[in-house]
Coordinates of C-alpha atoms and ligand atoms in Angstrom, one line a residue:
M217 CA 73.9 136.9 66.4
S218 CA 77.5 135.2 66.1
S219 CA 80.5 136.5 64.5
L220 CA 80.5 134.2 61.7
T221 CA 76.5 133.9 61.3
S222 CA 77.4 137.8 60.9
F223 CA 80.0 137.3 58.8
I224 CA 78.2 134.9 56.2
L225 CA 75.2 137.2 56.7
L226 CA 77.5 139.8 55.4
F227 CA 78.7 138.0 52.4
S228 CA 75.0 137.1 51.1
L229 CA 73.3 140.8 51.8
L230 CA 76.4 142.4 50.1
P231 CA 75.1 144.7 47.2
Y232 CA 76.5 143.6 43.5
T233 CA 78.7 146.3 42.4
P234 CA 78.7 145.5 38.3
L235 CA 81.9 145.8 36.1
A236 CA 80.0 145.4 32.8
Q237 CA 76.6 145.9 31.4
D238 CA 75.9 142.0 31.3
Q239 CA 75.6 141.0 34.8
P240 CA 74.7 137.6 36.4
A241 CA 71.9 137.9 38.0
H242 CA 72.5 135.6 41.2
R243 CA 76.1 135.3 43.4
R244 CA 76.6 132.7 45.9
F245 CA 79.1 132.5 48.4
E246 CA 80.8 129.0 48.2
Y247 CA 82.7 128.4 51.8
K248 CA 84.0 125.2 50.8
Y249 CA 86.3 127.2 48.1
S250 CA 87.0 130.1 50.8
F251 CA 88.9 131.6 53.7
K252 CA 88.9 134.4 56.3
G253 CA 90.3 135.5 59.0
P254 CA 90.3 135.3 61.9
H255 CA 88.8 131.7 61.0
V256 CA 91.1 130.7 58.6
T257 CA 92.6 127.6 61.0
L258 CA 91.3 125.2 63.1
P259 CA 93.0 123.8 66.3
D260 CA 95.3 121.8 64.5
G261 CA 96.7 124.3 62.5
T262 CA 94.1 122.5 59.0
V263 CA 92.2 124.8 57.2
P264 CA 89.2 123.4 56.4
F265 CA 88.4 122.4 52.7
W266 CA 92.0 123.9 51.2
D267 CA 95.4 121.3 51.1
K268 CA 98.7 123.2 52.2
Y269 CA 102.1 122.6 50.6
G270 CA 105.6 123.7 50.7
D271 CA 106.3 126.4 52.8
A272 CA 102.9 127.6 53.8
I273 CA 102.1 128.3 57.0
A274 CA 98.3 128.9 58.5
S275 CA 97.3 131.2 61.5
P276 CA 93.7 132.0 62.4
D277 CA 94.2 135.5 60.7
E278 CA 96.0 134.5 57.3
V279 CA 97.7 131.8 55.5
R280 CA 101.5 133.0 55.0
L281 CA 102.7 131.2 51.9
V282 CA 106.3 132.5 52.3
P283 CA 108.0 133.5 54.7
S284 CA 110.7 136.5 54.8
L285 CA 113.0 133.9 53.6
R286 CA 115.0 133.1 50.6
H287 CA 114.3 130.0 47.7
H288 CA 110.8 129.6 49.5
S289 CA 107.7 128.4 48.1
G290 CA 104.6 128.0 49.5
S291 CA 100.9 127.0 48.2
I292 CA 97.4 126.3 49.1
W293 CA 94.9 124.1 47.1
T294 CA 90.7 123.6 47.6
K295 CA 90.4 119.7 48.2
Q296 CA 87.5 119.7 46.2
N297 CA 87.6 120.4 42.4
A298 CA 85.1 123.4 41.1
S299 CA 82.7 122.8 38.1
F300 CA 80.9 126.3 37.9
T301 CA 80.5 127.8 34.8
H302 CA 80.8 131.3 35.9
W303 CA 82.9 132.3 39.1
E304 CA 84.2 135.3 40.8
L305 CA 87.2 134.9 43.3
E306 CA 87.9 138.0 45.6
V307 CA 91.8 138.0 47.0
S308 CA 93.4 139.9 49.6
F309 CA 97.0 139.7 50.1
R310 CA 100.0 141.3 51.2
I311 CA 103.5 141.4 50.2
A312 CA 106.4 143.0 52.5
G313 CA 109.8 143.3 52.3
H314 CA 112.8 145.8 52.7
G315 CA 114.1 145.4 49.5
R316 CA 113.4 148.1 46.5
Q317 CA 113.0 144.9 43.9
G318 CA 110.2 142.1 45.1
A319 CA 111.4 139.1 45.7
E320 CA 109.1 137.1 43.2
G321 CA 105.5 137.5 43.4
L322 CA 102.5 135.5 43.9
A323 CA 100.0 134.0 41.5
V324 CA 96.2 132.5 41.8
W325 CA 95.3 129.2 40.1
Y326 CA 92.5 127.6 38.3
T327 CA 94.2 124.9 36.8
K328 CA 93.1 121.2 36.3
E329 CA 95.1 119.4 38.7
Q330 CA 95.9 121.3 42.4
G331 CA 99.2 122.9 41.0
R332 CA 101.0 122.1 45.3
S333 CA 104.8 122.9 44.4
G334 CA 107.0 123.6 41.5
T335 CA 108.8 126.3 39.6
V336 CA 106.4 129.3 39.1
Y337 CA 105.8 131.2 41.8
G338 CA 105.2 128.3 43.8
S339 CA 103.7 126.4 41.6
A340 CA 103.8 123.5 38.6
D341 CA 104.9 124.7 35.2
F342 CA 103.0 123.1 31.8
W343 CA 99.9 123.5 34.2
D344 CA 96.2 123.1 32.4
G345 CA 94.5 126.3 33.5
I346 CA 95.0 129.8 34.1
G347 CA 97.1 131.6 36.0
I348 CA 96.8 135.3 37.3
I349 CA 100.5 136.4 37.9
F350 CA 101.7 139.1 40.8
D351 CA 105.4 139.4 39.4
T352 CA 107.5 141.7 42.2
N353 CA 110.9 140.7 40.8
D354 CA 111.5 142.6 37.5
K355 CA 114.2 139.9 35.9
D356 CA 114.2 141.3 32.0
L357 CA 115.0 145.0 33.7
K358 CA 112.1 146.4 32.0
E359 CA 111.0 148.5 34.8
N360 CA 107.8 147.3 34.5
N361 CA 107.1 145.1 37.5
P362 CA 105.0 144.5 39.7
A363 CA 102.5 143.4 36.6
I364 CA 99.6 141.5 36.9
L365 CA 99.4 139.0 34.1
I366 CA 97.1 136.6 33.0
V367 CA 98.6 133.7 31.3
G368 CA 96.7 130.5 29.8
N369 CA 98.5 126.9 29.7
N370 CA 96.5 124.2 28.1
G371 CA 99.6 122.2 29.7
K372 CA 102.5 122.3 27.1
L373 CA 103.3 125.7 27.8
N374 CA 106.6 126.4 29.7
Y375 CA 106.3 129.5 31.6
D376 CA 109.0 132.6 30.2
H377 CA 110.6 133.9 33.7
E378 CA 112.7 135.4 31.4
S379 CA 110.7 138.1 29.6
D380 CA 108.7 137.9 33.2
G381 CA 106.0 136.0 31.2
S382 CA 105.3 139.2 29.1
S383 CA 105.5 137.0 26.0
Q384 CA 102.7 134.7 26.9
A385 CA 100.6 136.9 29.2
L386 CA 97.0 137.1 27.3
D387 CA 97.0 140.3 29.1
S388 CA 98.2 142.4 31.8
C389 CA 98.7 146.1 33.9
I390 CA 101.5 147.6 35.9
K391 CA 100.1 148.1 39.1
N392 CA 102.0 148.6 42.9
F393 CA 100.5 145.6 45.2
R394 CA 103.5 145.5 47.3
N395 CA 103.9 147.1 50.2
T396 CA 100.8 148.7 49.8
I397 CA 99.7 150.3 53.2
R398 CA 96.6 148.5 53.5
P399 CA 96.2 144.9 52.0
F400 CA 95.7 144.6 48.4
R401 CA 92.5 143.6 46.9
A402 CA 91.9 142.2 43.4
K403 CA 88.7 140.3 42.1
I404 CA 89.0 137.8 39.2
T405 CA 86.1 137.3 37.2
Y406 CA 84.5 134.7 34.7
Y407 CA 81.1 134.8 33.9
Q408 CA 80.2 134.5 29.8
R409 CA 84.0 133.2 28.6
T410 CA 85.2 136.6 30.0
L411 CA 88.0 136.9 32.4
R412 CA 88.6 139.8 34.2
V413 CA 91.2 141.3 36.9
S414 CA 89.9 144.4 38.5
V415 CA 91.8 145.7 42.0
F416 CA 90.5 147.8 44.5
K417 CA 90.8 151.3 44.2
G418 CA 88.6 152.5 47.4
M419 CA 89.6 154.0 50.1
S420 CA 87.9 151.8 52.7
P421 CA 87.2 148.2 53.4
S422 CA 83.5 148.9 53.1
D423 CA 84.1 150.2 49.6
D424 CA 83.2 148.3 46.7
A425 CA 85.0 150.5 44.1
F426 CA 87.2 148.1 41.8
E427 CA 88.7 149.2 38.6
L428 CA 89.6 147.1 35.9
C429 CA 93.4 145.7 35.4
A430 CA 93.3 142.8 32.9
E431 CA 90.7 141.1 30.1
V432 CA 90.5 138.2 27.9
Q433 CA 87.4 137.4 25.9
N434 CA 86.6 134.1 24.3
M435 CA 88.9 132.3 26.9
I436 CA 88.5 128.7 27.6
I437 CA 89.2 126.9 30.4
P438 CA 88.6 123.6 31.7
S439 CA 85.1 123.0 33.1
S440 CA 86.3 121.3 36.4
G441 CA 89.5 122.7 38.6
Y442 CA 91.2 123.6 41.5
F443 CA 91.4 127.0 43.1
G444 CA 95.1 127.4 44.8
I445 CA 97.1 130.5 45.4
S446 CA 100.7 130.1 45.8
A447 CA 104.3 131.8 46.2
A448 CA 107.6 132.2 46.0
T449 CA 111.1 134.0 46.6
G450 CA 114.4 133.8 45.0
I451 CA 117.6 135.3 45.9
L452 CA 115.9 138.4 47.7
A453 CA 113.0 138.2 50.4
D454 CA 109.4 139.1 50.8
D455 CA 106.5 137.7 52.8
H456 CA 104.0 136.8 50.9
D457 CA 100.3 136.5 53.3
V458 CA 96.9 136.2 52.2
L459 CA 94.4 137.6 54.5
S460 CA 91.2 136.2 52.7
F461 CA 90.2 133.9 49.8
L462 CA 86.0 134.4 48.9
T463 CA 84.7 132.6 45.8
Y464 CA 81.2 132.9 44.2
S465 CA 79.4 130.7 41.3
L466 CA 77.5 133.3 39.2
S467 CA 74.7 132.5 36.8
R468 CA 72.7 134.7 34.3
T469 CA 69.5 133.3 35.2
W470 CA 67.8 132.3 39.1
E471 CA 66.8 128.9 37.2
E472 CA 70.2 128.5 36.4
S473 CA 71.7 128.8 39.7
L474 CA 73.2 126.1 41.6
T475 CA 71.1 127.0 44.6
S476 CA 67.8 126.5 42.7
Q477 CA 69.1 123.4 40.4
I478 CA 69.8 121.4 44.1
P479 CA 66.7 119.7 45.1
D480 CA 65.2 120.7 48.7
S481 CA 66.3 117.2 50.3
E482 CA 69.9 117.9 49.1
R483 CA 69.5 121.8 49.8
E484 CA 68.6 120.3 53.6
K485 CA 71.7 118.5 53.6
F486 CA 73.7 121.4 52.4
E487 CA 72.0 123.4 54.7
K488 CA 72.8 121.0 58.3
E489 CA 76.0 120.7 56.7
F490 CA 77.0 124.0 56.8
E491 CA 75.2 124.2 60.6
D492 CA 77.6 122.2 61.7
F493 CA 80.4 123.5 60.0
Q494 CA 79.4 126.7 61.3
K495 CA 78.9 124.9 65.1
E496 CA 82.6 123.7 64.4
M497 CA 84.1 127.2 63.6
E498 CA 82.1 128.9 66.4
K499 CA 83.6 126.1 68.9
N500 CA 87.0 126.3 68.1
M501 CA 86.7 130.1 68.4
E502 CA 85.0 129.7 71.8
D503 CA 88.0 126.9 72.6
F504 CA 90.6 129.2 71.3
Q505 CA 89.0 132.3 73.7
K506 CA 89.5 129.5 77.1
Q507 CA 92.8 129.1 75.9
H508 CA 93.9 132.8 75.8
P509 CA 92.0 134.0 78.3
K510 CA 94.3 137.6 77.6
A511 CA 95.0 137.6 74.2
D512 CA 91.6 136.5 73.2
E513 CA 90.0 140.5 72.1
D514 CA 93.7 140.7 70.5
A515 CA 93.2 137.8 69.0
F516 CA 89.3 137.6 67.1
E517 CA 89.9 141.8 66.4
S518 CA 87.8 142.0 63.3
D519 CA 88.5 143.9 60.5
N520 CA 86.2 146.2 61.2
Q521 CA 87.2 146.9 64.3
R522 CA 91.3 147.5 63.5
E523 CA 90.2 149.9 60.4
L524 CA 88.0 151.8 63.4
D525 CA 91.2 152.3 65.4
M526 CA 92.8 153.1 62.9
V527 CA 90.6 156.1 62.2
L528 CA 90.4 156.9 65.7
A529 CA 93.8 157.2 65.9
G530 CA 93.9 159.6 62.5
Q531 CA 91.6 161.7 64.4
N532 CA 93.0 162.1 67.7
R533 CA 96.3 163.4 65.7
V534 CA 94.3 166.0 63.3
L535 CA 92.3 167.1 66.8
E536 CA 96.1 167.2 68.2
E537 CA 96.9 168.9 65.4
L538 CA 93.6 171.4 65.6
R539 CA 94.9 172.3 69.2
V540 CA 98.1 173.5 68.2
L541 CA 96.8 175.3 65.3
K542 CA 94.3 177.0 67.8
G543 CA 97.1 178.0 70.1
R544 CA 99.1 179.3 67.2
L545 CA 96.2 181.1 66.3
K546 CA 95.3 182.7 69.6
M547 CA 98.9 184.1 70.0
T548 CA 98.8 185.9 66.6
V549 CA 95.4 187.5 67.5
E550 CA 96.9 188.6 70.7
E551 CA 100.1 189.6 69.0
Q552 CA 98.3 191.7 66.1
K553 CA 96.0 193.5 69.1
R554 CA 99.2 194.0 71.2
Y555 CA 100.3 195.9 67.5
R556 CA 97.0 197.8 66.9
D557 CA 96.9 199.3 70.4
F558 CA 100.9 200.1 69.7
L559 CA 100.0 201.8 66.7
K560 CA 97.1 203.6 68.6
D561 CA 99.2 204.9 70.9
S562 CA 101.6 205.9 68.6
A563 CA 99.2 207.8 67.0
L564 CA 97.3 209.4 70.1
N565 CA 101.1 210.5 71.0
E566 CA 102.2 212.1 67.4
T567 CA 98.4 214.2 67.6
T568 CA 99.4 214.9 70.7
T569 CA 102.5 216.4 69.8
V570 CA 101.6 218.0 66.8
K571 CA 98.8 220.1 68.5
K572 CA 101.4 220.7 71.1
E573 CA 103.4 222.0 68.3
N574 CA 100.1 224.2 66.8
V575 CA 100.1 225.5 70.4
S576 CA 102.9 226.7 70.7
V577 CA 103.1 228.2 66.8
Ligands
CA1924 CA1 109.5 143.2 33.5
CA1925 CA1 109.7 139.0 37.2

């Protein structure tokens, strides 16, 4: 089985962990609104089904929205607009830099039009839809950043950078997502008119442990929209890299699900289309491996492999420390034994002396 097939299968088989009691019955992976390393790009550098803008650069492993340079911005948007009634996004990104303070931040979007470029974290202001903002720069100096904010806009609101969006946020939470050891993972769910942002708190990538960060009920969003992610730097600089952006459509019942609504002939067409896409990706991977015969293993090293390597390296360190401890313990035991023998000898000598004294008396 190819790695791409296993990747797709993995997503279809993953158990769905509920966040609330009223849960969707069906969750479908939407590959035309998703990307994930190590299959982000085609050989010509484009990301299938996505448009890049500004300083964004895509590689097989990730999309670098902004490099670690001042006053840069970039974004990536789905080519097609989606009209899922309910949906869920799982985004994994890394914001890293040397400064104590973050450079600006990143935002995830669902908007009527593509934001492309602009003054709001690399995307257009006066958007119609929602922005989930990951603000790293504490402009109002209230020491409440990095923060995650949900900001809704009907196309008329001018984003308030001066207050770090706090005057406009419908809900927010303070969370450290910059310079984290592992890439940061967030889940954004729009279901039954409730928008929830939850963040990963698990220990390993195979966990599915998310905790709620922000929630807005009765939220009306455009009936169709583009998904996007953007980032910007200001007078400071940070790298802003997106490792994966996964979209799922959700439905309350199987009958309501998009899969069940598709007529058989259409479904066959979609399946064929998906198969072709899969074949194309596999061919690209083979071509890449042919072109990079030495670096192929590193280039296509999976997340799991990387995880495993880290675990093994950790275990080796623990083993090494145990060896040192064992050595120290042995020395202590020997020292105690020597001391005990010394005491025993001293006691014997004393007895002898006492006996001798007794004899002499
Ligand atoms: Ca602030
Ligand atoms: Ca800010």
